[in-house]
Each structure stands twice: as structure tokens, then as C-alpha cells.
Coordinates of N, CA and C in Angstrom, one line a residue:
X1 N 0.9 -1.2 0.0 CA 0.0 0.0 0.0 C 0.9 1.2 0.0
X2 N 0.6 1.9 -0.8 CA 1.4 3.3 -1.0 C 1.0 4.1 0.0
X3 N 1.6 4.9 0.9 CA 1.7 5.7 1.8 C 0.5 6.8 1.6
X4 N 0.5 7.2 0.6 CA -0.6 8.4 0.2 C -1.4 8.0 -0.3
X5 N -1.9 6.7 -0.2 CA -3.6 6.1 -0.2 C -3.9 5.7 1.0
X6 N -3.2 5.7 1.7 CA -3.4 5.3 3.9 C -4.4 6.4 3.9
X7 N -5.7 5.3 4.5 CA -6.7 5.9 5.6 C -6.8 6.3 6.8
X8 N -7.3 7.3 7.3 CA -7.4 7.6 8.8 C -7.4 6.2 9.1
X9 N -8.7 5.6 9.0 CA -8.8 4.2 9.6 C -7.8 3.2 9.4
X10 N -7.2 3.2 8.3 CA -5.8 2.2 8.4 C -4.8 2.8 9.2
X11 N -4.7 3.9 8.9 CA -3.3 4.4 10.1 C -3.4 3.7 11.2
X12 N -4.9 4.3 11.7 CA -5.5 4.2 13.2 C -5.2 2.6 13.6
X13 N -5.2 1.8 12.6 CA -5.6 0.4 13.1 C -4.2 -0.4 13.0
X14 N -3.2 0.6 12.3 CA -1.7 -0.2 12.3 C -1.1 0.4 13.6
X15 N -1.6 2.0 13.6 CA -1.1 2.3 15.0 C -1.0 1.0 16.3
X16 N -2.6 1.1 16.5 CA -2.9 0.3 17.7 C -2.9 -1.2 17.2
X17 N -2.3 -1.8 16.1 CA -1.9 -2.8 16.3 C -0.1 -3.1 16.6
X18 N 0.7 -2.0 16.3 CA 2.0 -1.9 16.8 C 2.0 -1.4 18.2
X19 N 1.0 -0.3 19.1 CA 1.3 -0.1 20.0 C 0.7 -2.1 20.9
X20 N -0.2 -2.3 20.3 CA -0.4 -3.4 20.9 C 0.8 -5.1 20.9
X21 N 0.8 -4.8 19.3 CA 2.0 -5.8 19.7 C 3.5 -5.6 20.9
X22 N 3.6 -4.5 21.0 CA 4.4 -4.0 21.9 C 3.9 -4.4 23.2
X23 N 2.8 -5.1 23.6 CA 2.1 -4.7 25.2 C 1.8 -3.8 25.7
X24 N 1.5 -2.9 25.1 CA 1.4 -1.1 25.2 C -0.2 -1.3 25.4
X25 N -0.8 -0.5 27.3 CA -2.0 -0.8 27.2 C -2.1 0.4 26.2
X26 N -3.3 -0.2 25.7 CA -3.7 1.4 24.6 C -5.3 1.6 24.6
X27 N -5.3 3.2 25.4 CA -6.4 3.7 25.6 C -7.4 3.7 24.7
X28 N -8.8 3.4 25.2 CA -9.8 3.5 24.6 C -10.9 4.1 24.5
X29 N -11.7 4.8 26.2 CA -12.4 5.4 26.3 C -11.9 7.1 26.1
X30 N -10.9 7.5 26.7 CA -10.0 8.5 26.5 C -10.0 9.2 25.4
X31 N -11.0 9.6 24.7 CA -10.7 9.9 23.3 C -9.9 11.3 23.2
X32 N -10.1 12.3 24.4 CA -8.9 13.1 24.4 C -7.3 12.9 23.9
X33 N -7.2 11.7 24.5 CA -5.6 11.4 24.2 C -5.7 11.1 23.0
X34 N -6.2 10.5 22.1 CA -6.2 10.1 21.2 C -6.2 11.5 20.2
X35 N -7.4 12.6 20.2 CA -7.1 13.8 19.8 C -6.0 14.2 19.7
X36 N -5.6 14.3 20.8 CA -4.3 15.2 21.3 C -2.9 14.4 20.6
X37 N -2.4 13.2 20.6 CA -2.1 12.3 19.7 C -2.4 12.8 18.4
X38 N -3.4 12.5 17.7 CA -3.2 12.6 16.4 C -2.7 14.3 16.0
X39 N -3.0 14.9 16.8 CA -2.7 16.4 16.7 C -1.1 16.6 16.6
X40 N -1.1 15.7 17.7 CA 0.7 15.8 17.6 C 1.3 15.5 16.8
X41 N 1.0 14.5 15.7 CA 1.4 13.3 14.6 C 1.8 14.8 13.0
X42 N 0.1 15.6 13.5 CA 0.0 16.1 12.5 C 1.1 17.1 12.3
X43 N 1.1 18.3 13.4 CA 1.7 18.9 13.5 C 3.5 18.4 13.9
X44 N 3.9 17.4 13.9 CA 5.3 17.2 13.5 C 5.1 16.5 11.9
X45 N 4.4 16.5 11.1 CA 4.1 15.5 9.5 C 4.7 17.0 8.5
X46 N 4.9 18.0 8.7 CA 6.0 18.4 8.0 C 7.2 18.0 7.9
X47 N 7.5 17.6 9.1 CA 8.9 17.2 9.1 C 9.1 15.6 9.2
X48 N 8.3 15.1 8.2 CA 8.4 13.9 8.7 C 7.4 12.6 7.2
X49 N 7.6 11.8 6.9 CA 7.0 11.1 5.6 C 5.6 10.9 6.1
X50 N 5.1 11.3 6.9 CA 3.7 11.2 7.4 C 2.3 11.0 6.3
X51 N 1.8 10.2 6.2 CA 0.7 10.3 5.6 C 0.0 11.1 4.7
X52 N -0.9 10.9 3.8 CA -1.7 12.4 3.5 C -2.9 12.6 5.0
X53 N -3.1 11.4 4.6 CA -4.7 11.2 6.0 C -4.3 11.5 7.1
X54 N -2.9 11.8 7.8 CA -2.3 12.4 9.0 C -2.3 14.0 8.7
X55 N -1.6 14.5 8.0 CA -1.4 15.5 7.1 C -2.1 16.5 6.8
X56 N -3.6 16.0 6.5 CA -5.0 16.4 6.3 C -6.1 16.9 7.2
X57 N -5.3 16.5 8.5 CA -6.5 15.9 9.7 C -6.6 17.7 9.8
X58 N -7.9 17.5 10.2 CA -8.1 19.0 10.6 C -9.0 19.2 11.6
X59 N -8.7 19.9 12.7 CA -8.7 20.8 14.2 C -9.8 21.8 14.6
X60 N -10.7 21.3 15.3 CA -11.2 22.8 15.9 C -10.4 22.3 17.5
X61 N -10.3 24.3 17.7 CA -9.2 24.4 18.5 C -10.3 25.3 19.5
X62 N -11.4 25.2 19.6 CA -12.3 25.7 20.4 C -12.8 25.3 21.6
X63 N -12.3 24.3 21.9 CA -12.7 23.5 23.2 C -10.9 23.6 24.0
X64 N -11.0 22.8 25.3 CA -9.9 23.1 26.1 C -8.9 22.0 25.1
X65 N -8.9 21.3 24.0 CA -8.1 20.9 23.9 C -8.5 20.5 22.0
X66 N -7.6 20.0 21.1 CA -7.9 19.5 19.5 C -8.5 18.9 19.3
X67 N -9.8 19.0 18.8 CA -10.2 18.0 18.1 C -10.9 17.6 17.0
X68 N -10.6 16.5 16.3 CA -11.2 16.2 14.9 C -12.1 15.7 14.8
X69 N -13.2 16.2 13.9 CA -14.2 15.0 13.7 C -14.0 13.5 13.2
X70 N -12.6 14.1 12.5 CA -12.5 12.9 11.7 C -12.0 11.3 12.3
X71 N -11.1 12.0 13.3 CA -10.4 11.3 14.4 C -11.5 10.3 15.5
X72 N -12.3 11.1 15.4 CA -13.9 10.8 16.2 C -14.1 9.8 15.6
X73 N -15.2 9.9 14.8 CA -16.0 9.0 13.5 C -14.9 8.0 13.7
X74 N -13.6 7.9 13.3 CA -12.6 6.6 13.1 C -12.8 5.6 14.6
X75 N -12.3 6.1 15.6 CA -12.7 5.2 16.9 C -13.9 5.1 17.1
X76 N -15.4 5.6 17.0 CA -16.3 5.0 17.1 C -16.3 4.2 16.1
X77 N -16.0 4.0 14.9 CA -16.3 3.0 13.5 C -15.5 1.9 14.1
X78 N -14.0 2.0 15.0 CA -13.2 0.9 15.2 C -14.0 0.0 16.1
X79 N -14.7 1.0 17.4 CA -15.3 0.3 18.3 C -16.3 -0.3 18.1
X80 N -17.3 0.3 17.3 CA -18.5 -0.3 16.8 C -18.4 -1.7 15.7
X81 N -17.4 -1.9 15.2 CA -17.4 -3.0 14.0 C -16.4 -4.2 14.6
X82 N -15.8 -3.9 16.0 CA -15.4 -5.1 16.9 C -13.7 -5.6 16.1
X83 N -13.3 -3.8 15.5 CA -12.5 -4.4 15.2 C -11.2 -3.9 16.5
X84 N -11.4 -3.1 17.5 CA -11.3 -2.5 18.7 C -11.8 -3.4 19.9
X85 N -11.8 -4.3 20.6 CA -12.4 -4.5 21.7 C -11.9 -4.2 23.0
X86 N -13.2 -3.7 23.7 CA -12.8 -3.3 25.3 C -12.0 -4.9 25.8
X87 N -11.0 -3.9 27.0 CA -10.6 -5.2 27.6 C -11.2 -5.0 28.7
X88 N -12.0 -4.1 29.3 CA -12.5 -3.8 30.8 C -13.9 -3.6 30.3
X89 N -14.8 -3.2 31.4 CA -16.2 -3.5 31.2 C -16.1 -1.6 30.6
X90 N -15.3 -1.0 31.1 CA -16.1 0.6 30.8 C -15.1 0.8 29.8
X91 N -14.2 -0.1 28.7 CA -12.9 0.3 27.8 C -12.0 1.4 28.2
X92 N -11.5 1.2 29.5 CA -10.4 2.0 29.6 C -9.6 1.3 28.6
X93 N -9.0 -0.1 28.8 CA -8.2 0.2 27.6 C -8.4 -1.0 26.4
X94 N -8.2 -1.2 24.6 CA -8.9 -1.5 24.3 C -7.5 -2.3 23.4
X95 N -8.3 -3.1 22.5 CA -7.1 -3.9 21.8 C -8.0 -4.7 20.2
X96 N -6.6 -5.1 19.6 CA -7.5 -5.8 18.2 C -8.1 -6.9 18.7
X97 N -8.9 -7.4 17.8 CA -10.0 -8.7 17.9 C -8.6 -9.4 17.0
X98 N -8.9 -10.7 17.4 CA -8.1 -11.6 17.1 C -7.7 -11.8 15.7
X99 N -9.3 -11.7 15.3 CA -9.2 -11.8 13.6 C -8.2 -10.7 13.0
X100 N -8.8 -9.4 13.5 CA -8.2 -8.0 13.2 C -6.6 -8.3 12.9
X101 N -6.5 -8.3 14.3 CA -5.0 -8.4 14.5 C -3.9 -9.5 13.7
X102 N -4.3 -10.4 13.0 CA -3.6 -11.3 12.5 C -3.7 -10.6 10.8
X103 N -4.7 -10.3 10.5 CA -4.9 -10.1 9.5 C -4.2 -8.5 9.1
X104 N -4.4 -7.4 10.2 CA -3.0 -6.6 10.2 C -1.6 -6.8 9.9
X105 N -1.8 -8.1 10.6 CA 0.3 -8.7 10.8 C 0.4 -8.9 9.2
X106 N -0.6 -9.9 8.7 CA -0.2 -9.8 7.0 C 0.2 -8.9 5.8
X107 N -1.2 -7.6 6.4 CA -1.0 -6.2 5.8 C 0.1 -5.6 5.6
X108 N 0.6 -5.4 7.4 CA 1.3 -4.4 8.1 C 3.0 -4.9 7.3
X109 N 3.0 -6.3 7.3 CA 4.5 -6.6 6.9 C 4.7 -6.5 4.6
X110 N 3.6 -6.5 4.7 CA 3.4 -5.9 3.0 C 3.7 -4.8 1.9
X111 N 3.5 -3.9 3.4 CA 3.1 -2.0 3.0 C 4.9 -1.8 2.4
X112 N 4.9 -1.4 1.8 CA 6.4 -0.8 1.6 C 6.9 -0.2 2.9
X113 N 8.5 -0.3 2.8 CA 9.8 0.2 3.7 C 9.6 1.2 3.9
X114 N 9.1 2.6 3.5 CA 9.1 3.5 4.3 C 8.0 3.6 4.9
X115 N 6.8 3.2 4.5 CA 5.6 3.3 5.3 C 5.7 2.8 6.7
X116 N 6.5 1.3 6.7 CA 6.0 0.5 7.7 C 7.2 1.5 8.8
X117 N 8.1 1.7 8.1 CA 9.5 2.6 8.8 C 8.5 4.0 9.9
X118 N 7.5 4.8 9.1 CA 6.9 5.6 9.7 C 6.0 5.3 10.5
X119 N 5.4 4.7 10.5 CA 4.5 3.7 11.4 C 5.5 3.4 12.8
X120 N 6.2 2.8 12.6 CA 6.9 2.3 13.9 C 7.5 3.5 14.4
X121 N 7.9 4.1 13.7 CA 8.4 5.4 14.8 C 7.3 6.5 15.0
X122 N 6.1 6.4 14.4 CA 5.1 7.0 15.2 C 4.6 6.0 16.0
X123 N 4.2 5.3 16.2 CA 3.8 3.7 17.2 C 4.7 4.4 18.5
X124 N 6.5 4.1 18.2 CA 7.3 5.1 19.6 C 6.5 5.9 20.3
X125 N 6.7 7.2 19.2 CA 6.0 8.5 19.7 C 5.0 8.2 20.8
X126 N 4.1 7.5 20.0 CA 2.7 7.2 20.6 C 2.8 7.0 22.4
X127 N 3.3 5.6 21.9 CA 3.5 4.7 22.9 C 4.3 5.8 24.4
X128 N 5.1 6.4 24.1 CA 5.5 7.3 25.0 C 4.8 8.9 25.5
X129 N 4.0 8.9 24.7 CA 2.8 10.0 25.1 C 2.1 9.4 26.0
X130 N 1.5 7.9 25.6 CA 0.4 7.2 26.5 C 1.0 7.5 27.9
X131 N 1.9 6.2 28.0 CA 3.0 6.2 29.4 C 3.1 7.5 30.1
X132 N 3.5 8.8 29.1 CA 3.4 9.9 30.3 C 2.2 10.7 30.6
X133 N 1.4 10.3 29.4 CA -0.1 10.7 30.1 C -0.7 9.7 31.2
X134 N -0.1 8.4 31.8 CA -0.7 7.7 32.6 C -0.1 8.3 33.7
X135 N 1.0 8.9 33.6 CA 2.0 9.1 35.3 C 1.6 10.6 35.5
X136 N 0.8 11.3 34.5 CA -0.1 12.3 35.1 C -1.0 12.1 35.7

């Protein structure tokens, strides 16, 4: 898959299947962080092979913190179609369905060298936002 045909929803679901193959709990109900995240993604994707659909994402900056609709619609679509499942009763934090997840691993190792290259060092990024938003 060429880098500039990547979906919100594909990004979203290689993300959280790299932060998850890592053991990275990865938030679910929190859709703040997730905002705030992809905001970050965006605003360093100048300087960086980032996506178009990272690239693209666009912000109202009118509430206490960023957020996309588009970013929105994507985690409800993940959660609703079970390709997201809660691991707790209220999804604090959430993970691929089994099917999902295997069928990523096929994807994910497919995509061309620099894609899969960007991905994993945004997956880092990620992964290290989560962690110090939990020790807040």
C-alpha cells in the first residue's frame, strides 16, 4: 500500500496494532488522548514522511483541547465494527480482535519500507505520550 492512499482508519488500526503488539496498554475510552495524539502526529508531519490522512487531519481548536471530527467518526467505527475490543467493562483500555490483529500482521508486513518505517516510529512516539499521560 502506498503511503498516500493510507486511511485515517488504516493508520489508526496499524497504530494500535503496533502499539499493541508492543504490550502497550492502549487507551480506549480517553478519546482526548487520542485527539491530542493525532494532533501531535499532525503537527510534526511536516517534518516527517507522514501520511496524507495524518497531514490532512483538521482541528477545531475551540474547546480546552484539539479535536477532529474525523479522528472521532474513526474510533467510534473501530469500536462499533469489533475491530477494537474493550478489555475492561467501561474500555479503559482497548485492543485488536483476534481476527483484526492477524490479519494486520499480513497487511502491516506488506506495505512498503518506508511506510511501515513511519509507522513504527510514530507507534514510539505514541507509545511514549500514552506512558506519560498515565503518570499524570
Amino acid at each position: 500500500m502506498a503511503m498516500g492512499r493510507m486511511t485515517l482508519t488504516d493508520f489508526t488500526r496499524y497504530l494500535v496494532f503496533l502499539l499493541q503488539k508492543d504490550n502497550a496498554a492502549v487507551p480506549c475510552k480517553d478519546q482526548r488522548l487520542w485527539h491530542t495524539l493525532m494532533y501531535q502526529l499532525k503537527e510534526e508531519a511536516a517534518n516527517t514522511s507522514a501520511p496524507a490522512c495524518v497531514q490532512e487531519l483538521w482541528f477545531d481548536s475551540d474547546d480546552s483541547y484539539h479535536k477532529s471530527p474525523d479522528v472521532a467518526r474513526v474510533l467510534l467505527a473501530l469500536s462499533t465494527t469489533g475491530v477494537i475490543e474493550g478489555t475492561r467493562q467501561r474500555y479503559e483500555e482497548c485492543r485488536l480482535s483476534a481476527v483484526a490483529a492477524a490479519a494486520l500482521q499480513r497487511y502491516f508486513y506488506a506495505l512498503d519500507a518506508p511506510t511501515r518505517e513511519y509507522l513504527e516510529a510514530a507507534a514510539v512516539r505514541t507509545r511514549k505520550r500514552i506512558e506519560a499521560a498515565s503518570t499524570t
